[in-house]
Amino acid sequence: MSGIARRFQPWLRARQTEHRYRRTPLITSAVGHRVQLNGRWVINFAANDYLGLSEDDSLRQAVCGDSQASFGSGAAHLISGHHLHHHLLQDELADWLGVEGVLLFSTGYMANMAVQQALMQRGDTLIHDKLNHASLLDGARLSEASLKRYAHADMRALARRLQQADGQALIVSDGVFSMDGDVAPLPQMMALKEQHAAWLLLDEAHAFGVVGATGRGTFEYFAYEPDADTLRVGTLGKAFGVFGAFVAGTQVAIETLINRARPWIYTTALPPANALAARIALKRVQQADAARDHLKQLISHFRAAAKQIGLTLLPSFTPIQPLLLGDDARALHWSRQLLTAGFYVPAIRPPTVPKGRARLRITFSARHTFDQVDRLLEALEGCLRAES
Ligand SMILES: *Cc1c(COP(=O)(O)O)cnc(C)c1O
């Protein structure tokens, strides 16, 4: 037996008996709200493609029709990888959000690795919500600042952390929490931020495109304006339906990232084709009022009907609707039953969520119909009845 096998075979076997073994489901159709998954057609309630833009063929056509939209950028941005499509996308995103500057990243994971490393120094303090996305936590590890966490959305705990903070404090939070779907209490956070002269990093991966009347995210939702010490991370792989990410902030913050952020400096730029697709996607996001409205109606219909059936949904008005089941095996069992009924809803288990908080993470696309949601509800009711 190899050394790697000797170390990890027992560990992998233990994951299987704990119902925590991870596998990759295979999609063999076009990506969308209906997919062929491991060989069978299912309605997809698992993607973060909230506006259905991954299914928008005009993006693919735009890329195919543009001879400059190559699939390789050839180098990092600072060398020879920065193309006109990157430049225009950054400007268009900055205009859309009303910020001075935007910097593109290849993934949200990398954007979150970059900001805390570039802005924070030894002796500073990062103050995180406990339910922050894993990439924000990994970004804290790459930074030399020390890390403190507060109980989810607990503003008194945040205030205590701010009082005790050494050096410059940076509050770090998801705008919309990825596994719970709830929104960070931004007005209280901004008040505390001001009181303690802290800075803020808000991860809008699940907010840009869908939250706020025109999809401009958590600040728009609360009718607040970000100040000069606020940076926001957006991703292009969720509501934008393509791939990539960006940081939005002031000119000086963006220039600091360009000169200091290792996860931006030492990596190949996104393909220009990808940047062009994202430019078209941004136009679609700006035109998506009807899609956002339909999505909102699907969600409130789903929540009202689920309550009547007796299902425990977490409090969320976003397209992330978690159904709390508690036990890992129970979550897996429900997910398998739903798959048999023709719906793909993944079971989310620890370590992605805390122990005893396993759940089905149901996500909606503006392409879903009321009929598809009703049939999902019937299948969920079937799971519940099979237990009693
Ligand atoms: C998905 C996600 C990321 C990572 O973005 P990618 O572009 O997929 O790397 C970051 N933060 C949050 C909250 C996310 O949900």
mmCIF file of C-alpha atoms and ligand atoms in Angstrom:
data_model
loop_
_atom_site.group_PDB
_atom_site.id
_atom_site.type_symbol
_atom_site.label_atom_id
_atom_site.label_comp_id
_atom_site.label_asym_id
_atom_site.label_seq_id
_atom_site.Cartn_x
_atom_site.Cartn_y
_atom_site.Cartn_z
ATOM 1 C CA MET A 1 0.000 0.000 0.000
ATOM 2 C CA SER A 2 1.309 3.479 -0.832
ATOM 3 C CA GLY A 3 1.998 6.015 1.900
ATOM 4 C CA ILE A 4 -0.904 8.162 0.742
ATOM 5 C CA ALA A 5 -3.246 5.178 0.730
ATOM 6 C CA ARG A 6 -2.066 4.118 4.181
ATOM 7 C CA ARG A 7 -2.854 7.562 5.540
ATOM 8 C CA PHE A 8 -6.099 8.301 3.717
ATOM 9 C CA GLN A 9 -7.938 5.009 2.997
ATOM 10 C CA PRO A 10 -9.109 4.737 6.630
ATOM 11 C CA TRP A 11 -10.046 8.425 6.660
ATOM 12 C CA LEU A 12 -12.058 8.111 3.430
ATOM 13 C CA ARG A 13 -13.817 4.996 4.760
ATOM 14 C CA ALA A 14 -14.734 6.830 7.942
ATOM 15 C CA ARG A 15 -16.252 9.665 5.863
ATOM 16 C CA GLN A 16 -18.446 7.073 4.128
ATOM 17 C CA THR A 17 -19.786 5.577 7.332
ATOM 18 C CA GLU A 18 -20.457 9.108 8.647
ATOM 19 C CA HIS A 19 -22.439 9.979 5.492
ATOM 20 C CA ARG A 20 -19.908 12.726 4.736
ATOM 21 C CA TYR A 21 -18.146 11.314 1.721
ATOM 22 C CA ARG A 22 -18.070 13.793 -1.188
ATOM 23 C CA ARG A 23 -18.720 12.837 -4.807
ATOM 24 C CA THR A 24 -19.010 14.864 -8.015
ATOM 25 C CA PRO A 25 -22.373 14.629 -9.788
ATOM 26 C CA LEU A 26 -21.936 14.664 -13.577
ATOM 27 C CA ILE A 27 -23.952 16.960 -15.872
ATOM 28 C CA THR A 28 -24.243 15.650 -19.429
ATOM 29 C CA SER A 29 -26.595 18.290 -20.857
ATOM 30 C CA ALA A 30 -26.387 22.053 -21.278
ATOM 31 C CA VAL A 31 -26.223 23.799 -17.893
ATOM 32 C CA GLY A 32 -29.547 25.188 -16.738
ATOM 33 C CA HIS A 33 -32.581 24.834 -14.514
ATOM 34 C CA ARG A 34 -33.235 21.456 -16.161
ATOM 35 C CA VAL A 35 -30.228 19.212 -16.514
ATOM 36 C CA GLN A 36 -29.236 15.652 -17.241
ATOM 37 C CA LEU A 37 -27.515 14.595 -14.044
ATOM 38 C CA ASN A 38 -25.778 11.236 -13.780
ATOM 39 C CA GLY A 39 -27.783 10.171 -16.817
ATOM 40 C CA ARG A 40 -31.290 11.306 -15.834
ATOM 41 C CA TRP A 41 -33.215 14.491 -16.485
ATOM 42 C CA VAL A 42 -34.008 16.463 -13.344
ATOM 43 C CA ILE A 43 -35.181 19.936 -12.379
ATOM 44 C CA ASN A 44 -32.134 21.648 -10.929
ATOM 45 C CA PHE A 45 -32.754 23.338 -7.569
ATOM 46 C CA ALA A 46 -29.033 23.363 -6.743
ATOM 47 C CA ALA A 47 -27.381 26.067 -8.862
ATOM 48 C CA ASN A 48 -26.590 29.666 -7.922
ATOM 49 C CA ASP A 49 -27.656 30.767 -11.393
ATOM 50 C CA TYR A 50 -30.497 32.847 -9.932
ATOM 51 C CA LEU A 51 -31.392 34.791 -13.072
ATOM 52 C CA GLY A 52 -30.964 31.816 -15.417
ATOM 53 C CA LEU A 53 -28.205 33.620 -17.328
ATOM 54 C CA SER A 54 -26.091 30.479 -17.722
ATOM 55 C CA GLU A 55 -28.866 29.408 -20.121
ATOM 56 C CA ASP A 56 -28.841 32.683 -22.076
ATOM 57 C CA ASP A 57 -27.586 31.731 -25.508
ATOM 58 C CA SER A 58 -26.875 35.352 -26.467
ATOM 59 C CA LEU A 59 -23.783 35.237 -24.244
ATOM 60 C CA ARG A 60 -22.337 32.256 -26.049
ATOM 61 C CA GLN A 61 -23.196 33.778 -29.430
ATOM 62 C CA ALA A 62 -21.551 37.101 -28.560
ATOM 63 C CA VAL A 63 -18.348 35.304 -27.684
ATOM 64 C CA CYS A 64 -18.403 33.169 -30.840
ATOM 65 C CA GLY A 65 -18.928 36.259 -33.001
ATOM 66 C CA ASP A 66 -16.013 38.277 -31.585
ATOM 67 C CA SER A 67 -12.607 37.489 -33.022
ATOM 68 C CA GLN A 68 -10.862 39.250 -30.100
ATOM 69 C CA ALA A 69 -12.614 37.093 -27.532
ATOM 70 C CA SER A 70 -9.891 34.497 -27.167
ATOM 71 C CA PHE A 71 -10.033 31.668 -24.658
ATOM 72 C CA GLY A 72 -6.617 32.377 -23.251
ATOM 73 C CA SER A 73 -5.317 35.674 -21.901
ATOM 74 C CA GLY A 74 -1.711 34.505 -22.139
ATOM 75 C CA ALA A 75 -0.403 36.088 -18.948
ATOM 76 C CA ALA A 76 -1.199 37.903 -15.725
ATOM 77 C CA HIS A 77 -2.845 41.365 -15.917
ATOM 78 C CA LEU A 78 0.429 43.192 -15.147
ATOM 79 C CA ILE A 79 2.330 41.368 -17.905
ATOM 80 C CA SER A 80 0.355 41.049 -21.154
ATOM 81 C CA GLY A 81 -2.958 39.545 -20.029
ATOM 82 C CA HIS A 82 -5.021 42.725 -19.586
ATOM 83 C CA HIS A 83 -7.330 42.981 -22.596
ATOM 84 C CA LEU A 84 -9.783 45.678 -23.666
ATOM 85 C CA HIS A 85 -12.689 43.401 -22.651
ATOM 86 C CA HIS A 86 -11.286 43.259 -19.070
ATOM 87 C CA HIS A 87 -10.831 47.023 -19.068
ATOM 88 C CA LEU A 88 -14.371 47.711 -20.314
ATOM 89 C CA LEU A 89 -15.924 45.159 -17.971
ATOM 90 C CA GLN A 90 -14.235 46.807 -14.989
ATOM 91 C CA ASP A 91 -15.499 50.246 -16.074
ATOM 92 C CA GLU A 92 -19.011 48.973 -16.726
ATOM 93 C CA LEU A 93 -19.208 47.213 -13.344
ATOM 94 C CA ALA A 94 -17.898 50.352 -11.596
ATOM 95 C CA ASP A 95 -20.524 52.494 -13.368
ATOM 96 C CA TRP A 96 -23.252 50.036 -12.475
ATOM 97 C CA LEU A 97 -22.345 50.049 -8.790
ATOM 98 C CA GLY A 98 -21.466 53.751 -8.665
ATOM 99 C CA VAL A 99 -17.951 53.118 -7.319
ATOM 100 C CA GLU A 100 -14.611 54.598 -8.338
ATOM 101 C CA GLY A 101 -12.997 51.341 -9.290
ATOM 102 C CA VAL A 102 -13.383 47.624 -9.904
ATOM 103 C CA LEU A 103 -10.687 44.964 -10.159
ATOM 104 C CA LEU A 104 -11.368 41.623 -11.834
ATOM 105 C CA PHE A 105 -10.332 38.316 -10.300
ATOM 106 C CA SER A 106 -10.512 34.816 -11.733
ATOM 107 C CA THR A 107 -12.715 33.566 -8.893
ATOM 108 C CA GLY A 108 -14.480 34.842 -5.813
ATOM 109 C CA TYR A 109 -12.284 32.519 -3.817
ATOM 110 C CA MET A 110 -9.210 34.393 -5.038
ATOM 111 C CA ALA A 111 -10.783 37.832 -4.495
ATOM 112 C CA ASN A 112 -11.438 36.810 -0.906
ATOM 113 C CA MET A 113 -7.862 35.566 -0.544
ATOM 114 C CA ALA A 114 -6.615 38.920 -1.834
ATOM 115 C CA VAL A 115 -8.358 41.706 0.066
ATOM 116 C CA GLN A 116 -7.453 40.766 3.632
ATOM 117 C CA GLN A 117 -3.872 39.903 2.643
ATOM 118 C CA ALA A 118 -3.354 43.177 0.748
ATOM 119 C CA LEU A 119 -5.023 45.635 3.140
ATOM 120 C CA MET A 120 -4.294 44.277 6.592
ATOM 121 C CA GLN A 121 -0.984 44.132 8.418
ATOM 122 C CA ARG A 122 0.500 42.381 11.418
ATOM 123 C CA GLY A 123 -1.070 43.890 14.558
ATOM 124 C CA ASP A 124 -4.435 44.540 12.816
ATOM 125 C CA THR A 125 -7.644 42.628 13.538
ATOM 126 C CA LEU A 126 -10.024 40.824 11.189
ATOM 127 C CA ILE A 127 -13.500 40.437 12.663
ATOM 128 C CA HIS A 128 -15.577 37.740 10.968
ATOM 129 C CA ASP A 129 -19.154 36.531 11.198
ATOM 130 C CA LYS A 130 -18.967 32.852 12.183
ATOM 131 C CA LEU A 131 -20.996 31.757 9.151
ATOM 132 C CA ASN A 132 -18.785 33.513 6.604
ATOM 133 C CA HIS A 133 -17.934 31.652 3.411
ATOM 134 C CA ALA A 134 -14.896 29.357 3.630
ATOM 135 C CA SER A 135 -12.967 31.531 1.154
ATOM 136 C CA LEU A 136 -13.155 34.526 3.531
ATOM 137 C CA LEU A 137 -11.789 32.373 6.318
ATOM 138 C CA ASP A 138 -8.970 31.136 4.086
ATOM 139 C CA GLY A 139 -8.293 34.760 3.122
ATOM 140 C CA ALA A 140 -7.884 35.570 6.818
ATOM 141 C CA ARG A 141 -5.261 32.824 7.037
ATOM 142 C CA LEU A 142 -3.277 34.393 4.207
ATOM 143 C CA SER A 143 -3.290 37.768 5.980
ATOM 144 C CA GLU A 144 -0.855 38.640 8.782
ATOM 145 C CA ALA A 145 -3.619 40.245 10.839
ATOM 146 C CA SER A 146 -5.189 38.262 13.679
ATOM 147 C CA LEU A 147 -8.631 36.729 13.314
ATOM 148 C CA LYS A 148 -11.594 37.105 15.688
ATOM 149 C CA ARG A 149 -15.091 35.771 15.050
ATOM 150 C CA TYR A 150 -18.538 36.703 16.335
ATOM 151 C CA ALA A 151 -21.720 34.622 16.581
ATOM 152 C CA HIS A 152 -23.753 34.830 13.398
ATOM 153 C CA ALA A 153 -25.308 38.309 12.916
ATOM 154 C CA ASP A 154 -24.845 39.066 16.641
ATOM 155 C CA MET A 155 -24.220 42.815 16.683
ATOM 156 C CA ARG A 156 -23.512 42.952 20.418
ATOM 157 C CA ALA A 157 -20.783 40.370 19.920
ATOM 158 C CA LEU A 158 -19.444 42.392 16.983
ATOM 159 C CA ALA A 159 -19.384 45.530 19.165
ATOM 160 C CA ARG A 160 -17.373 43.654 21.824
ATOM 161 C CA ARG A 161 -14.905 42.423 19.217
ATOM 162 C CA LEU A 162 -14.484 45.972 17.917
ATOM 163 C CA GLN A 163 -13.835 47.307 21.419
ATOM 164 C CA GLN A 164 -11.122 44.688 21.979
ATOM 165 C CA ALA A 165 -9.549 44.986 18.513
ATOM 166 C CA ASP A 166 -5.851 45.794 18.115
ATOM 167 C CA GLY A 167 -4.621 48.008 15.289
ATOM 168 C CA GLN A 168 -6.945 48.635 12.345
ATOM 169 C CA ALA A 169 -10.146 46.562 12.437
ATOM 170 C CA LEU A 170 -11.734 45.099 9.310
ATOM 171 C CA ILE A 171 -15.276 43.742 9.629
ATOM 172 C CA VAL A 172 -15.707 40.838 7.216
ATOM 173 C CA SER A 173 -19.106 39.413 6.343
ATOM 174 C CA ASP A 174 -21.161 37.744 3.658
ATOM 175 C CA GLY A 175 -23.884 40.126 2.419
ATOM 176 C CA VAL A 176 -26.209 37.175 1.824
ATOM 177 C CA PHE A 177 -25.073 34.080 3.722
ATOM 178 C CA SER A 178 -24.408 31.284 1.283
ATOM 179 C CA MET A 179 -25.863 28.341 3.205
ATOM 180 C CA ASP A 180 -28.583 30.196 5.165
ATOM 181 C CA GLY A 181 -29.818 32.756 2.657
ATOM 182 C CA ASP A 182 -30.267 35.516 5.241
ATOM 183 C CA VAL A 183 -28.943 39.049 4.821
ATOM 184 C CA ALA A 184 -26.290 40.655 7.063
ATOM 185 C CA PRO A 185 -27.682 43.394 9.384
ATOM 186 C CA LEU A 186 -25.939 46.118 7.392
ATOM 187 C CA PRO A 187 -27.392 49.264 9.077
ATOM 188 C CA GLN A 188 -26.153 48.114 12.498
ATOM 189 C CA MET A 189 -22.830 47.032 11.035
ATOM 190 C CA MET A 190 -22.324 50.423 9.392
ATOM 191 C CA ALA A 191 -23.117 52.231 12.662
ATOM 192 C CA LEU A 192 -20.580 50.104 14.565
ATOM 193 C CA LYS A 193 -18.077 50.499 11.752
ATOM 194 C CA GLU A 194 -18.329 54.279 12.002
ATOM 195 C CA GLN A 195 -18.220 54.315 15.804
ATOM 196 C CA HIS A 196 -14.987 52.287 15.838
ATOM 197 C CA ALA A 197 -13.407 53.694 12.643
ATOM 198 C CA ALA A 198 -13.334 50.152 11.286
ATOM 199 C CA TRP A 199 -13.265 49.106 7.626
ATOM 200 C CA LEU A 200 -15.723 46.726 5.982
ATOM 201 C CA LEU A 201 -15.360 43.872 3.492
ATOM 202 C CA LEU A 202 -18.753 42.650 2.299
ATOM 203 C CA ASP A 203 -18.981 39.515 0.147
ATOM 204 C CA GLU A 204 -21.880 40.024 -2.253
ATOM 205 C CA ALA A 205 -21.533 36.690 -4.085
ATOM 206 C CA HIS A 206 -25.228 35.870 -3.520
ATOM 207 C CA ALA A 207 -26.474 39.464 -3.498
ATOM 208 C CA PHE A 208 -25.299 41.201 -6.682
ATOM 209 C CA GLY A 209 -27.835 40.609 -9.417
ATOM 210 C CA VAL A 210 -30.695 39.517 -7.160
ATOM 211 C CA VAL A 211 -30.857 41.483 -3.905
ATOM 212 C CA GLY A 212 -32.052 45.108 -3.992
ATOM 213 C CA ALA A 213 -34.682 46.492 -6.366
ATOM 214 C CA THR A 214 -32.242 46.611 -9.313
ATOM 215 C CA GLY A 215 -29.905 43.849 -8.114
ATOM 216 C CA ARG A 216 -27.179 46.118 -6.768
ATOM 217 C CA GLY A 217 -26.978 44.076 -3.588
ATOM 218 C CA THR A 218 -27.191 44.491 0.157
ATOM 219 C CA PHE A 219 -26.465 48.235 0.235
ATOM 220 C CA GLU A 220 -29.254 48.887 -2.237
ATOM 221 C CA TYR A 221 -31.594 46.639 -0.267
ATOM 222 C CA PHE A 222 -31.076 48.722 2.894
ATOM 223 C CA ALA A 223 -30.912 52.017 0.927
ATOM 224 C CA TYR A 224 -27.380 52.644 2.233
ATOM 225 C CA GLU A 225 -24.335 53.965 0.403
ATOM 226 C CA PRO A 226 -20.964 52.265 0.851
ATOM 227 C CA ASP A 227 -18.337 54.658 2.224
ATOM 228 C CA ALA A 228 -14.673 54.981 1.237
ATOM 229 C CA ASP A 229 -13.561 52.319 3.736
ATOM 230 C CA THR A 230 -15.926 49.674 2.375
ATOM 231 C CA LEU A 231 -14.921 47.080 -0.203
ATOM 232 C CA ARG A 232 -17.343 44.687 -1.826
ATOM 233 C CA VAL A 233 -16.606 41.387 -3.534
ATOM 234 C CA GLY A 234 -18.906 40.262 -6.329
ATOM 235 C CA THR A 235 -18.840 37.024 -8.273
ATOM 236 C CA LEU A 236 -19.695 36.470 -11.922
ATOM 237 C CA GLY A 237 -20.395 32.729 -11.576
ATOM 238 C CA LYS A 238 -23.675 33.079 -9.696
ATOM 239 C CA ALA A 239 -26.428 35.526 -10.728
ATOM 240 C CA PHE A 240 -24.271 36.651 -13.680
ATOM 241 C CA GLY A 241 -24.288 33.088 -15.010
ATOM 242 C CA VAL A 242 -20.679 33.134 -16.257
ATOM 243 C CA PHE A 243 -17.382 32.909 -14.333
ATOM 244 C CA GLY A 244 -15.016 35.216 -12.482
ATOM 245 C CA ALA A 245 -15.221 37.801 -9.732
ATOM 246 C CA PHE A 246 -14.402 41.378 -8.840
ATOM 247 C CA VAL A 247 -13.666 43.754 -5.991
ATOM 248 C CA ALA A 248 -15.394 47.159 -5.970
ATOM 249 C CA GLY A 249 -14.150 50.153 -3.996
ATOM 250 C CA THR A 250 -12.316 53.440 -4.150
ATOM 251 C CA GLN A 251 -9.484 54.137 -6.574
ATOM 252 C CA VAL A 252 -6.887 53.995 -3.803
ATOM 253 C CA ALA A 253 -8.199 50.641 -2.555
ATOM 254 C CA ILE A 254 -8.097 49.212 -6.084
ATOM 255 C CA GLU A 255 -4.572 50.535 -6.702
ATOM 256 C CA THR A 256 -3.466 49.005 -3.409
ATOM 257 C CA LEU A 257 -4.794 45.625 -4.529
ATOM 258 C CA ILE A 258 -3.047 45.951 -7.903
ATOM 259 C CA ASN A 259 0.261 46.577 -6.148
ATOM 260 C CA ARG A 260 -0.059 44.268 -3.162
ATOM 261 C CA ALA A 261 -2.585 41.454 -3.687
ATOM 262 C CA ARG A 262 -0.675 38.251 -4.377
ATOM 263 C CA PRO A 263 -3.782 36.271 -5.534
ATOM 264 C CA TRP A 264 -4.222 38.937 -8.227
ATOM 265 C CA ILE A 265 -0.587 39.609 -9.210
ATOM 266 C CA TYR A 266 0.649 36.033 -9.554
ATOM 267 C CA THR A 267 -2.066 34.502 -11.676
ATOM 268 C CA THR A 268 -3.191 34.449 -15.303
ATOM 269 C CA ALA A 269 -5.934 36.924 -16.227
ATOM 270 C CA LEU A 270 -9.426 35.617 -17.024
ATOM 271 C CA PRO A 271 -9.906 34.708 -20.694
ATOM 272 C CA PRO A 272 -10.988 37.788 -22.708
ATOM 273 C CA ALA A 273 -13.903 35.647 -23.974
ATOM 274 C CA ASN A 274 -15.021 35.273 -20.380
ATOM 275 C CA ALA A 275 -14.773 39.027 -19.806
ATOM 276 C CA LEU A 276 -16.874 39.676 -22.915
ATOM 277 C CA ALA A 277 -19.493 37.144 -21.770
ATOM 278 C CA ALA A 278 -19.572 38.923 -18.406
ATOM 279 C CA ARG A 279 -20.118 42.287 -20.153
ATOM 280 C CA ILE A 280 -23.184 40.876 -21.911
ATOM 281 C CA ALA A 281 -24.285 39.262 -18.641
ATOM 282 C CA LEU A 282 -24.088 42.646 -16.889
ATOM 283 C CA LYS A 283 -26.429 44.075 -19.534
ATOM 284 C CA ARG A 284 -28.830 41.179 -18.900
ATOM 285 C CA VAL A 285 -28.620 41.754 -15.124
ATOM 286 C CA GLN A 286 -29.547 45.393 -15.713
ATOM 287 C CA GLN A 287 -32.529 44.288 -17.824
ATOM 288 C CA ALA A 288 -33.675 41.600 -15.376
ATOM 289 C CA ASP A 289 -36.433 43.424 -13.459
ATOM 290 C CA ALA A 290 -39.070 40.962 -14.671
ATOM 291 C CA ALA A 291 -36.842 37.987 -13.793
ATOM 292 C CA ARG A 292 -36.190 39.358 -10.287
ATOM 293 C CA ASP A 293 -39.922 39.907 -9.853
ATOM 294 C CA HIS A 294 -40.789 36.366 -10.976
ATOM 295 C CA LEU A 295 -38.113 34.994 -8.656
ATOM 296 C CA LYS A 296 -39.571 36.915 -5.729
ATOM 297 C CA GLN A 297 -43.021 35.492 -6.464
ATOM 298 C CA LEU A 298 -41.687 31.931 -6.767
ATOM 299 C CA ILE A 299 -39.949 32.311 -3.406
ATOM 300 C CA SER A 300 -42.956 33.687 -1.524
ATOM 301 C CA HIS A 301 -45.200 31.030 -3.075
ATOM 302 C CA PHE A 302 -42.736 28.321 -2.053
ATOM 303 C CA ARG A 303 -42.384 29.626 1.509
ATOM 304 C CA ALA A 304 -46.138 29.938 2.085
ATOM 305 C CA ALA A 305 -46.836 26.443 0.728
ATOM 306 C CA ALA A 306 -43.899 24.873 2.602
ATOM 307 C CA LYS A 307 -45.180 26.328 5.865
ATOM 308 C CA GLN A 308 -48.606 24.815 5.262
ATOM 309 C CA ILE A 309 -47.069 21.402 4.698
ATOM 310 C CA GLY A 310 -45.155 21.765 7.962
ATOM 311 C CA LEU A 311 -41.617 22.139 6.627
ATOM 312 C CA THR A 312 -39.012 24.130 8.610
ATOM 313 C CA LEU A 313 -37.409 26.702 6.332
ATOM 314 C CA LEU A 314 -34.749 29.052 7.659
ATOM 315 C CA PRO A 315 -35.774 32.745 7.579
ATOM 316 C CA SER A 316 -34.680 33.906 4.111
ATOM 317 C CA PHE A 317 -36.265 35.952 1.362
ATOM 318 C CA THR A 318 -33.428 35.340 -1.099
ATOM 319 C CA PRO A 319 -33.287 32.564 -3.733
ATOM 320 C CA ILE A 320 -31.405 30.432 -1.163
ATOM 321 C CA GLN A 321 -34.122 28.561 0.747
ATOM 322 C CA PRO A 322 -32.602 26.129 3.244
ATOM 323 C CA LEU A 323 -34.775 23.337 4.636
ATOM 324 C CA LEU A 324 -33.265 22.397 7.969
ATOM 325 C CA LEU A 325 -33.227 18.616 8.601
ATOM 326 C CA GLY A 326 -30.561 18.389 11.304
ATOM 327 C CA ASP A 327 -29.216 14.904 10.884
ATOM 328 C CA ASP A 328 -26.733 14.155 8.047
ATOM 329 C CA ALA A 329 -28.298 10.805 7.140
ATOM 330 C CA ARG A 330 -31.778 12.347 7.074
ATOM 331 C CA ALA A 331 -30.643 15.135 4.743
ATOM 332 C CA LEU A 332 -29.008 12.601 2.434
ATOM 333 C CA HIS A 333 -32.096 10.391 2.449
ATOM 334 C CA TRP A 334 -34.393 13.274 1.507
ATOM 335 C CA SER A 335 -32.009 14.400 -1.224
ATOM 336 C CA ARG A 336 -31.979 10.863 -2.707
ATOM 337 C CA GLN A 337 -35.766 10.603 -2.577
ATOM 338 C CA LEU A 338 -36.094 13.952 -4.340
ATOM 339 C CA LEU A 339 -33.682 12.807 -7.017
ATOM 340 C CA THR A 340 -35.841 9.737 -7.639
ATOM 341 C CA ALA A 341 -38.811 12.088 -8.003
ATOM 342 C CA GLY A 342 -36.882 14.147 -10.599
ATOM 343 C CA PHE A 343 -35.488 17.055 -8.524
ATOM 344 C CA TYR A 344 -31.894 17.807 -7.762
ATOM 345 C CA VAL A 345 -31.558 19.383 -4.303
ATOM 346 C CA PRO A 346 -28.225 18.701 -2.629
ATOM 347 C CA ALA A 347 -27.846 17.765 1.033
ATOM 348 C CA ILE A 348 -25.474 20.202 2.727
ATOM 349 C CA ARG A 349 -23.603 18.607 5.614
ATOM 350 C CA PRO A 350 -20.784 19.494 7.989
ATOM 351 C CA PRO A 351 -18.142 20.858 7.677
ATOM 352 C CA THR A 352 -19.918 23.196 5.223
ATOM 353 C CA VAL A 353 -22.559 23.830 7.929
ATOM 354 C CA PRO A 354 -22.317 23.305 11.724
ATOM 355 C CA LYS A 355 -22.901 19.809 13.184
ATOM 356 C CA GLY A 356 -26.586 19.008 13.649
ATOM 357 C CA ARG A 357 -27.553 21.640 11.057
ATOM 358 C CA ALA A 358 -27.572 19.470 7.918
ATOM 359 C CA ARG A 359 -30.055 20.742 5.398
ATOM 360 C CA LEU A 360 -31.397 20.728 1.888
ATOM 361 C CA ARG A 361 -30.236 23.899 0.177
ATOM 362 C CA ILE A 362 -32.979 24.709 -2.312
ATOM 363 C CA THR A 363 -32.061 27.449 -4.773
ATOM 364 C CA PHE A 364 -34.331 29.088 -7.308
ATOM 365 C CA SER A 365 -33.782 30.290 -10.836
ATOM 366 C CA ALA A 366 -35.951 32.860 -12.587
ATOM 367 C CA ARG A 367 -36.373 30.116 -15.222
ATOM 368 C CA HIS A 368 -38.279 27.866 -12.813
ATOM 369 C CA THR A 369 -42.045 27.797 -13.291
ATOM 370 C CA PHE A 370 -44.725 27.768 -10.603
ATOM 371 C CA ASP A 371 -45.616 24.269 -11.783
ATOM 372 C CA GLN A 372 -42.059 23.024 -11.189
ATOM 373 C CA VAL A 373 -42.093 24.547 -7.711
ATOM 374 C CA ASP A 374 -45.456 22.941 -6.941
ATOM 375 C CA ARG A 375 -44.140 19.554 -8.006
ATOM 376 C CA LEU A 376 -41.077 20.036 -5.807
ATOM 377 C CA LEU A 377 -43.404 20.832 -2.894
ATOM 378 C CA GLU A 378 -45.353 17.623 -3.543
ATOM 379 C CA ALA A 379 -42.134 15.632 -3.497
ATOM 380 C CA LEU A 380 -41.064 17.304 -0.234
ATOM 381 C CA GLU A 381 -44.437 16.494 1.291
ATOM 382 C CA GLY A 382 -43.861 12.885 0.223
ATOM 383 C CA CYS A 383 -40.525 12.834 2.094
ATOM 384 C CA LEU A 384 -42.208 14.182 5.210
ATOM 385 C CA ARG A 385 -45.101 11.697 5.056
ATOM 386 C CA ALA A 386 -42.728 8.761 4.534
ATOM 387 C CA GLU A 387 -41.235 9.539 7.960
ATOM 388 C CA SER A 388 -44.442 9.530 9.986
HETATM 389 C C1 LIG B 1 -19.312 31.073 -4.209
HETATM 390 C C2 LIG B 1 -18.820 32.019 -3.189
HETATM 391 C C3 LIG B 1 -17.536 32.531 -3.255
HETATM 392 C C4 LIG B 1 -16.532 32.033 -4.252
HETATM 393 O O1 LIG B 1 -16.786 32.514 -5.526
HETATM 394 P P1 LIG B 1 -16.227 31.675 -6.759
HETATM 395 O O2 LIG B 1 -16.259 32.644 -7.881
HETATM 396 O O3 LIG B 1 -17.145 30.521 -6.922
HETATM 397 O O4 LIG B 1 -14.838 31.247 -6.395
HETATM 398 C C5 LIG B 1 -17.176 33.502 -2.369
HETATM 399 N N1 LIG B 1 -18.022 33.912 -1.399
HETATM 400 C C6 LIG B 1 -19.254 33.412 -1.280
HETATM 401 C C7 LIG B 1 -20.151 33.920 -0.209
HETATM 402 C C8 LIG B 1 -19.690 32.437 -2.158
HETATM 403 O O5 LIG B 1 -20.900 31.895 -2.018
#
